[in-house]
PDB file of C-alpha atoms in Angstrom:
ATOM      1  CA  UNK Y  47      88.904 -77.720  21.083  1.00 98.00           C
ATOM      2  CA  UNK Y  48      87.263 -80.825  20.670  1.00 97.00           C
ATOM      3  CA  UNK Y  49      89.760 -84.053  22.164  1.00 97.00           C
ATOM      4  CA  UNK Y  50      93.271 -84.450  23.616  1.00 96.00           C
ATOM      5  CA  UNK Y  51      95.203 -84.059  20.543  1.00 96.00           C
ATOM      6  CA  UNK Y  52      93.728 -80.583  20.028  1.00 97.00           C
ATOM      7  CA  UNK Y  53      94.288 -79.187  23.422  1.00 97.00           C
ATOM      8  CA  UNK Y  54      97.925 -80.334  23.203  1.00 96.00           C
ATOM      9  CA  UNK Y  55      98.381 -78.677  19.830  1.00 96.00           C
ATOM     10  CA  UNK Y  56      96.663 -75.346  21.661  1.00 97.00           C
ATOM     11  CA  UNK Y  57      98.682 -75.716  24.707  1.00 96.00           C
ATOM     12  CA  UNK Y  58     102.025 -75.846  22.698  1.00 96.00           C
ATOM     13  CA  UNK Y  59     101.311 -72.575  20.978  1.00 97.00           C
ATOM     14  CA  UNK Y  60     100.344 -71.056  24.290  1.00 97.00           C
ATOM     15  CA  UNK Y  61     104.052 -71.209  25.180  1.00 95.00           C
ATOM     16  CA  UNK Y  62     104.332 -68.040  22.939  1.00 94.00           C
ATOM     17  CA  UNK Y  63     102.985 -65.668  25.225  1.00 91.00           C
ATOM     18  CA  UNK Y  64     101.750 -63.410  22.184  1.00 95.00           C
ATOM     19  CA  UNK Y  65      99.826 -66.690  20.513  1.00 97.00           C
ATOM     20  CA  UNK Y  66      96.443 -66.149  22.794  1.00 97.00           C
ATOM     21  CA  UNK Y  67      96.265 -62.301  22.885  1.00 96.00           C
ATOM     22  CA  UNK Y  68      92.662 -61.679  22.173  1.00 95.00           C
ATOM     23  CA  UNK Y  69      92.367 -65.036  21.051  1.00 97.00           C
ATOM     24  CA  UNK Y  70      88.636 -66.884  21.925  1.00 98.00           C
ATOM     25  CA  UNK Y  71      88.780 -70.675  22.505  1.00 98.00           C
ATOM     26  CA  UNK Y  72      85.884 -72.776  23.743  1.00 98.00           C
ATOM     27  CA  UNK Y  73      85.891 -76.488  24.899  1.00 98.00           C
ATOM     28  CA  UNK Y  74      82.841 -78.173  22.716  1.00 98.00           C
ATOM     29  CA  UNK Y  75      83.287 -82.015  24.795  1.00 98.00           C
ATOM     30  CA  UNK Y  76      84.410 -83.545  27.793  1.00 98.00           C
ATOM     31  CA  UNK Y  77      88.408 -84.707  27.220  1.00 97.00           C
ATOM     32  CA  UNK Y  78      90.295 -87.306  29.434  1.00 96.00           C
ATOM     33  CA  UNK Y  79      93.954 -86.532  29.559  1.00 95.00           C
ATOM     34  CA  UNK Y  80      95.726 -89.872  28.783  1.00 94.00           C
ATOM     35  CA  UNK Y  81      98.669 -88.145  26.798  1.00 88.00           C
ATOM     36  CA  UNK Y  82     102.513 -87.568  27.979  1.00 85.00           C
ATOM     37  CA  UNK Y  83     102.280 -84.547  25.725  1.00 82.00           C
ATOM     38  CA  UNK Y  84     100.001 -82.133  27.826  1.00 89.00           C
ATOM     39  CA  UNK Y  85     101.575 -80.147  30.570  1.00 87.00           C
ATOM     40  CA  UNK Y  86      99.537 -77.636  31.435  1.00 91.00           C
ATOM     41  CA  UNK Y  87      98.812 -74.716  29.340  1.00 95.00           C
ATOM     42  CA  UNK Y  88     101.923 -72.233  30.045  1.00 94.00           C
ATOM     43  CA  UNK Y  89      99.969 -68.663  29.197  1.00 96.00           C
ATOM     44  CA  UNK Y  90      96.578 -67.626  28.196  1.00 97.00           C
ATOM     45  CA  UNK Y  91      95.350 -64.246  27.758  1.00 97.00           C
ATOM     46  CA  UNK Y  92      92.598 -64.159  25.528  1.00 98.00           C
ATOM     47  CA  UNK Y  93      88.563 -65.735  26.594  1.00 98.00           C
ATOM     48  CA  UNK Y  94      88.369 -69.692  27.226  1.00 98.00           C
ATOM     49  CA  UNK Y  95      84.950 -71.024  27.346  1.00 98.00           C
ATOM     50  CA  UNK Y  96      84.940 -74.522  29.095  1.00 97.00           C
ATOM     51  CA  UNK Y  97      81.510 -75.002  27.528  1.00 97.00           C
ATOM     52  CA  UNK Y  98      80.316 -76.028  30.970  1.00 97.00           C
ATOM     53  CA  UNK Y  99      82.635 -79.393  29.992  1.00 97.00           C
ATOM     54  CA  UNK Y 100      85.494 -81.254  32.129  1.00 97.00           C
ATOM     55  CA  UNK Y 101      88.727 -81.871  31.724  1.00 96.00           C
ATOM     56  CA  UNK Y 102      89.553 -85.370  33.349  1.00 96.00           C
ATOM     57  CA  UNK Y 103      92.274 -87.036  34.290  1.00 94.00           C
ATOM     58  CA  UNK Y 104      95.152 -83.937  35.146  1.00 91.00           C
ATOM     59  CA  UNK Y 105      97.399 -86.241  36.924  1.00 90.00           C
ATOM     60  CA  UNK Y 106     100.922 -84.363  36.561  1.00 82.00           C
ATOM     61  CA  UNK Y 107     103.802 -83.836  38.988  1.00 82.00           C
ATOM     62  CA  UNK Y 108     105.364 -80.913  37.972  1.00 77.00           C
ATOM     63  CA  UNK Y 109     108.917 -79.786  39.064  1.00 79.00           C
ATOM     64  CA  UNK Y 110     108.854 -75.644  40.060  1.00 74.00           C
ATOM     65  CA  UNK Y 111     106.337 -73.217  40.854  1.00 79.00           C
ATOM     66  CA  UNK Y 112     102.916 -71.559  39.434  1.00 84.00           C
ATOM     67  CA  UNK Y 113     101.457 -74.639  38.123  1.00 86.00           C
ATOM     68  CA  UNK Y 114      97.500 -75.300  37.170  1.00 89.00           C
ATOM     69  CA  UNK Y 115      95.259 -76.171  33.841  1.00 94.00           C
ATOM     70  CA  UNK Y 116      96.679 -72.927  33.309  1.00 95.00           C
ATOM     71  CA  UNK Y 117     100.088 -71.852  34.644  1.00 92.00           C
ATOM     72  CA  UNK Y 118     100.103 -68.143  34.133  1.00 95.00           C
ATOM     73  CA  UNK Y 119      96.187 -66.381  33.236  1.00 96.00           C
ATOM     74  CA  UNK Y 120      97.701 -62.786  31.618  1.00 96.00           C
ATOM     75  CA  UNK Y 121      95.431 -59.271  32.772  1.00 95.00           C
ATOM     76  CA  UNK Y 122      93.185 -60.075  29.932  1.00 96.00           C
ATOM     77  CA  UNK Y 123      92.205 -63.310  30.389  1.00 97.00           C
ATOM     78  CA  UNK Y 124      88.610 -64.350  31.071  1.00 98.00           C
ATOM     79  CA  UNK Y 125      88.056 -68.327  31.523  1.00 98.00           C
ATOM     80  CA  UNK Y 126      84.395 -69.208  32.337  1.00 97.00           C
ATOM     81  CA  UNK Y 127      82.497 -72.297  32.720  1.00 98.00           C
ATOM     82  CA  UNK Y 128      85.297 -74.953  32.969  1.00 97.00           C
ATOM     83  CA  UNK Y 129      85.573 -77.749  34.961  1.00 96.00           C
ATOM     84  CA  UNK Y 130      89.051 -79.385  36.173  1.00 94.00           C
ATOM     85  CA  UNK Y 131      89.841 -82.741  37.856  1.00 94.00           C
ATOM     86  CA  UNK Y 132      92.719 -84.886  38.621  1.00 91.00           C
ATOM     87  CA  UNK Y 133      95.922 -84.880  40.859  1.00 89.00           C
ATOM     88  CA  UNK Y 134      98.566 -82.013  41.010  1.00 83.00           C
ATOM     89  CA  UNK Y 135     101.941 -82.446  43.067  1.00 81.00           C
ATOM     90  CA  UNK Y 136     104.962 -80.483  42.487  1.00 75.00           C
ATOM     91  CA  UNK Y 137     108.466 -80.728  43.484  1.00 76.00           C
ATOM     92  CA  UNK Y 138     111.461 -77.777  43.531  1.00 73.00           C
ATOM     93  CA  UNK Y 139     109.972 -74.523  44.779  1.00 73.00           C
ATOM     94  CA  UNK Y 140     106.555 -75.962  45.354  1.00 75.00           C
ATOM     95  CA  UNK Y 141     104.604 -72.383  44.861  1.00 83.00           C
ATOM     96  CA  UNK Y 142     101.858 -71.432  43.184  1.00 91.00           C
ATOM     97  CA  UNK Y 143      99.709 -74.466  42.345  1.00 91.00           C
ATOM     98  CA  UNK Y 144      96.071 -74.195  41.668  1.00 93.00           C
ATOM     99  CA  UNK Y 145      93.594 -76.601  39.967  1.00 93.00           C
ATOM    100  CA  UNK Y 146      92.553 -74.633  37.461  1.00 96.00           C
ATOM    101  CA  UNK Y 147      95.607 -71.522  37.707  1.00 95.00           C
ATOM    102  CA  UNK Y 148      99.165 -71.481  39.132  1.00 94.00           C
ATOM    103  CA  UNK Y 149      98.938 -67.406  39.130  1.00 96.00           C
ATOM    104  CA  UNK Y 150      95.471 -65.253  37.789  1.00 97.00           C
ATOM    105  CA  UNK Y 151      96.997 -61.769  37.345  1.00 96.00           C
ATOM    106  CA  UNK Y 152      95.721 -58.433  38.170  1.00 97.00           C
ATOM    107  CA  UNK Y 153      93.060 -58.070  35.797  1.00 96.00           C
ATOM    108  CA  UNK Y 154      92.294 -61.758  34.461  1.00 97.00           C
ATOM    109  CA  UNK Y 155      88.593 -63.006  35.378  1.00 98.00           C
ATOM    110  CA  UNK Y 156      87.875 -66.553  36.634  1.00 98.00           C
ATOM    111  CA  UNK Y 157      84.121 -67.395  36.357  1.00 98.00           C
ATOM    112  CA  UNK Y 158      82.398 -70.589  37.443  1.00 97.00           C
ATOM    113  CA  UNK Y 159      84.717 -72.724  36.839  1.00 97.00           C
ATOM    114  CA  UNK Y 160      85.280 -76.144  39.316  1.00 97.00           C
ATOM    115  CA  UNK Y 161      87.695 -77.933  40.504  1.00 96.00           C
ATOM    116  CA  UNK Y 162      87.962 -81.205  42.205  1.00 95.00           C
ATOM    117  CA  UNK Y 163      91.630 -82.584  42.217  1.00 92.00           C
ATOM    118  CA  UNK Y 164      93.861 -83.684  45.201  1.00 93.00           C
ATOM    119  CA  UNK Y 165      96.751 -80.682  44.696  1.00 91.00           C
ATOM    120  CA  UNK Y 166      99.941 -80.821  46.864  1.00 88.00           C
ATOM    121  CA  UNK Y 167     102.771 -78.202  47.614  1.00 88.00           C
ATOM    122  CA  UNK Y 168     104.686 -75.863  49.737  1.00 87.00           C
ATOM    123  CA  UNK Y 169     103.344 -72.604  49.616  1.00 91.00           C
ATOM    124  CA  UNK Y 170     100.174 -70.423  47.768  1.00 94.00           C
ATOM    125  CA  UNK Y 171      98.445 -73.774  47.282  1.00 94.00           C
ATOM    126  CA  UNK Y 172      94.513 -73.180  45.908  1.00 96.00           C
ATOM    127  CA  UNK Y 173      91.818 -75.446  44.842  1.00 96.00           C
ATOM    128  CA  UNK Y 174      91.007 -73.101  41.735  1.00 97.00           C
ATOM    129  CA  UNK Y 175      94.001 -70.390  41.974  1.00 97.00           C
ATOM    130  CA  UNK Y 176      97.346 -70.477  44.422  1.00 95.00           C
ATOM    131  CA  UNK Y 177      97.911 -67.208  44.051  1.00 97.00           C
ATOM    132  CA  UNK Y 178      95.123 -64.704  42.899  1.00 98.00           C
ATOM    133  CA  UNK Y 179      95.081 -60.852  41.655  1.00 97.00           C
ATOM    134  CA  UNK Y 180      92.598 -61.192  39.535  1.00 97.00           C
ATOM    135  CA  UNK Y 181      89.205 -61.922  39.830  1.00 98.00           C
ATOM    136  CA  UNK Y 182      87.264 -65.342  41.040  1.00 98.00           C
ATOM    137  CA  UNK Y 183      83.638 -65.387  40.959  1.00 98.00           C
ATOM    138  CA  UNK Y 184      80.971 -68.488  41.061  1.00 98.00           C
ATOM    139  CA  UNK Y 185      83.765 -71.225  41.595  1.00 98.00           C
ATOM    140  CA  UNK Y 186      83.421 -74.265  43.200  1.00 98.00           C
ATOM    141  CA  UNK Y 187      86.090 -76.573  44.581  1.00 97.00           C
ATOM    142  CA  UNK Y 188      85.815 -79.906  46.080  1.00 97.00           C
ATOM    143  CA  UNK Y 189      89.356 -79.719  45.740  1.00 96.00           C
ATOM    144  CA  UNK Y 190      92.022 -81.353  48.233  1.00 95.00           C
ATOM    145  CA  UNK Y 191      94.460 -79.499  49.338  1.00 94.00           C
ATOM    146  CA  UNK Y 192      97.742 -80.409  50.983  1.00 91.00           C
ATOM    147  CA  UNK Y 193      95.580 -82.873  53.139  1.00 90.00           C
ATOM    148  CA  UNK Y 194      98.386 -85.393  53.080  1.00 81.00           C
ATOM    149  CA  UNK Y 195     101.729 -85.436  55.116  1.00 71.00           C
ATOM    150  CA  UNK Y 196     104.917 -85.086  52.819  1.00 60.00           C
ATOM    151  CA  UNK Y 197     106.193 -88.266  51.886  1.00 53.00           C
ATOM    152  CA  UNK Y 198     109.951 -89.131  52.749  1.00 42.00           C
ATOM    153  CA  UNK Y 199     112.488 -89.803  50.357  1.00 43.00           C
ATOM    154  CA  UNK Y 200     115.722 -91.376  51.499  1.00 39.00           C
ATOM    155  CA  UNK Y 201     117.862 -91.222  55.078  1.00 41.00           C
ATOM    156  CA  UNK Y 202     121.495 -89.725  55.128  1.00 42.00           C
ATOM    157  CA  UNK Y 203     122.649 -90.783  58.705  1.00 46.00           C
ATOM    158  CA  UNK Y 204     119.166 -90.680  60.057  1.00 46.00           C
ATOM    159  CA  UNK Y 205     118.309 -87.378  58.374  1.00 46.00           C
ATOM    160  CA  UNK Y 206     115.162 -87.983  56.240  1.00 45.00           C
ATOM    161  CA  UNK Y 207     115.969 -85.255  53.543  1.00 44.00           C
ATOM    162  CA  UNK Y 208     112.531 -85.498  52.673  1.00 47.00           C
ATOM    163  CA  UNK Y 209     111.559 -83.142  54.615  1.00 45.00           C
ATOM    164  CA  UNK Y 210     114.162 -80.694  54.085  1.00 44.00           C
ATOM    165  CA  UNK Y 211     114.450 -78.078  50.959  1.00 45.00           C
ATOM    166  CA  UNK Y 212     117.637 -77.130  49.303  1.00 40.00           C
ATOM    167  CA  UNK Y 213     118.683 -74.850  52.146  1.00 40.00           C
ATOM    168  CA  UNK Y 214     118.563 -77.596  54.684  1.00 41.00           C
ATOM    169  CA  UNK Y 215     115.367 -76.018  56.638  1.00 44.00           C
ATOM    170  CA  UNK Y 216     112.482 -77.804  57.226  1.00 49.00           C
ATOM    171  CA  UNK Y 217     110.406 -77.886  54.511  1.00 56.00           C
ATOM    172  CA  UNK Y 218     106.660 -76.069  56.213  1.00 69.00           C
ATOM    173  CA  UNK Y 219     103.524 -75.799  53.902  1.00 80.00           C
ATOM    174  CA  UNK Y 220     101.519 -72.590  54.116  1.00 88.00           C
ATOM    175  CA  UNK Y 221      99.231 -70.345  52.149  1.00 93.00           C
ATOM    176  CA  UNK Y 222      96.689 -72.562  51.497  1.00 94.00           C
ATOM    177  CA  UNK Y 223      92.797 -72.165  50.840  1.00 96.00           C
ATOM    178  CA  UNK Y 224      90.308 -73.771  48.994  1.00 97.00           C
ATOM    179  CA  UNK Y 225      89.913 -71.611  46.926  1.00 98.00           C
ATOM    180  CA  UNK Y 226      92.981 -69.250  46.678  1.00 98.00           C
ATOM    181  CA  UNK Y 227      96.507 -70.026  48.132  1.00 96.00           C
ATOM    182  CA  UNK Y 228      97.298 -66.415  48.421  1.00 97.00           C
ATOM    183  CA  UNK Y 229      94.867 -63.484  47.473  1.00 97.00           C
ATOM    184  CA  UNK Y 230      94.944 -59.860  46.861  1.00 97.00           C
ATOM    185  CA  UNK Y 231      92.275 -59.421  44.032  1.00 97.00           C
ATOM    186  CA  UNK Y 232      88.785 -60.486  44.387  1.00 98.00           C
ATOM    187  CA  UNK Y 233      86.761 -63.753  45.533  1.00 98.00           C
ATOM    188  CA  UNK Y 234      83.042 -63.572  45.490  1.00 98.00           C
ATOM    189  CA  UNK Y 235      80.380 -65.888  45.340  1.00 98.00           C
ATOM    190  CA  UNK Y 236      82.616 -68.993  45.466  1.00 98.00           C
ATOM    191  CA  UNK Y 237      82.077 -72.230  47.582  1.00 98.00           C
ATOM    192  CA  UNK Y 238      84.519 -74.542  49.429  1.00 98.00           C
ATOM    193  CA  UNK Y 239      83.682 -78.218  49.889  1.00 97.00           C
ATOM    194  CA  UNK Y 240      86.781 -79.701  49.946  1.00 96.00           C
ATOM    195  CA  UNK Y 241      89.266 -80.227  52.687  1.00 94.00           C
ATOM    196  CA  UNK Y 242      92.329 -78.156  53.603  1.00 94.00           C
ATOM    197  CA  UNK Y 243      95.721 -79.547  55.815  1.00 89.00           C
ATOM    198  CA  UNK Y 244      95.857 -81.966  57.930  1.00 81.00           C
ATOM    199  CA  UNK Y 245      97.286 -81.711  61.584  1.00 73.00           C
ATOM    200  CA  UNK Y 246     100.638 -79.437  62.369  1.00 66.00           C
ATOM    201  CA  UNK Y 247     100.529 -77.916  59.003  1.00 64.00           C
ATOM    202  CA  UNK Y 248     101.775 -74.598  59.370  1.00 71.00           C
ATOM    203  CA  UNK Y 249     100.029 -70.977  59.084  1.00 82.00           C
ATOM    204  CA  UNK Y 250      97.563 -69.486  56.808  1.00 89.00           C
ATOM    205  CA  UNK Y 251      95.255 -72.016  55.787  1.00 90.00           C
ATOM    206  CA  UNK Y 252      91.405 -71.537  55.420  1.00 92.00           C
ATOM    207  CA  UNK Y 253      88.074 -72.961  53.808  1.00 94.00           C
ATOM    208  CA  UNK Y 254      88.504 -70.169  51.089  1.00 95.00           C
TER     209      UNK Y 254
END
């Protein structure tokens, strides 16, 4: 994959989950996203090699959960040597958002890869992975995450439904980390610099 219109032609056929069984990619240059047409890359599960290159510019706000560069990294995938960085807010369920993976499942391999991006959500929010079974090893992230307070929308009789979800409770961000949202596979050898919450912002939040 060599420019924009390339990685939106890959992450098209990525939405058939079959497309990247076994399938080896690598990024040969630096791309800037300037494109409606890329949305994230819904599921990999074959080896991505970011060619120790940098994907610029990831500025989407996406509407439901397990959101990254990749949304959803199957038990076979092994991305190495990529580099992420942009802005990622969601809206809806908020879960799952990551700056380089929305989920890494049980199995699927992480390796030196970077990410600095300003990410915002509700819940299993990560600067590389918000939620993680797999494995992460020799990240980076100068990622921030949920550092800013949620913005309001509109008043109904005083009520600023911007802070409330769909079942009228107050809407509280947790699960956060610099480098995982959530965790039950493996970090190791992976480095925090960026920041994580801001004041009041609920439970569960650390440096990785």
């Amino acid at each position: 994959i060599s420019n924009e219109d390339e990685l939106i032609s890959f992450a098209n056929s990525c939405r058939n989950d079959s497309y990247s069984f076994g399938r080896k990619v690598k990024l040969t240059s630096d791309i800037s996203i300037t494109k409606d047409g890329f949305e994230g890359i819904a599921y990999f599960n074959g080896t991505f090699d970011g060619g120790n290159h940098t994907i610029r510019n990831l500025n989407k706000e996406y509407i439901g959960s397990d959101y990254g560069f990749f949304r959803y990294l199957g038990e076979d995938a092994y991305v190495y040597n990529l580099s992420v960085s942009g802005t990622i807010t969601a809206s809806g369920s908020q879960k799952n958002i990551g700056g380089i993976a929305g989920v890494n499942k049980a199995g699927a391999r992480l390796i030196n890869c970077n990410s600095d991006a300003d990410i915002s959500a509700t819940n299993q929010t990560g600067g590389i992975a918000g939620n993680n079974q797999g494995i992460i090893s020799g990240c980076i992230s100068r990622s921030k995450v949920n550092t800013n307070e949620l913005n309001s929308s509109f008043d109904i009789g005083g009520v600023d439904v911007g802070t409330l979800n769909i079942t009228q409770h107050v809407v509280d961000r947790n699960d956060m980390g610099g480098i995982a949202g959530y965790s039950t596979g493996v970090i190791s050898d992976s480095t925090n610099y960026g920041a994580v919450g801001y004041s009041h912002m609920g439970y569960n939040a650390g440096g990785i």
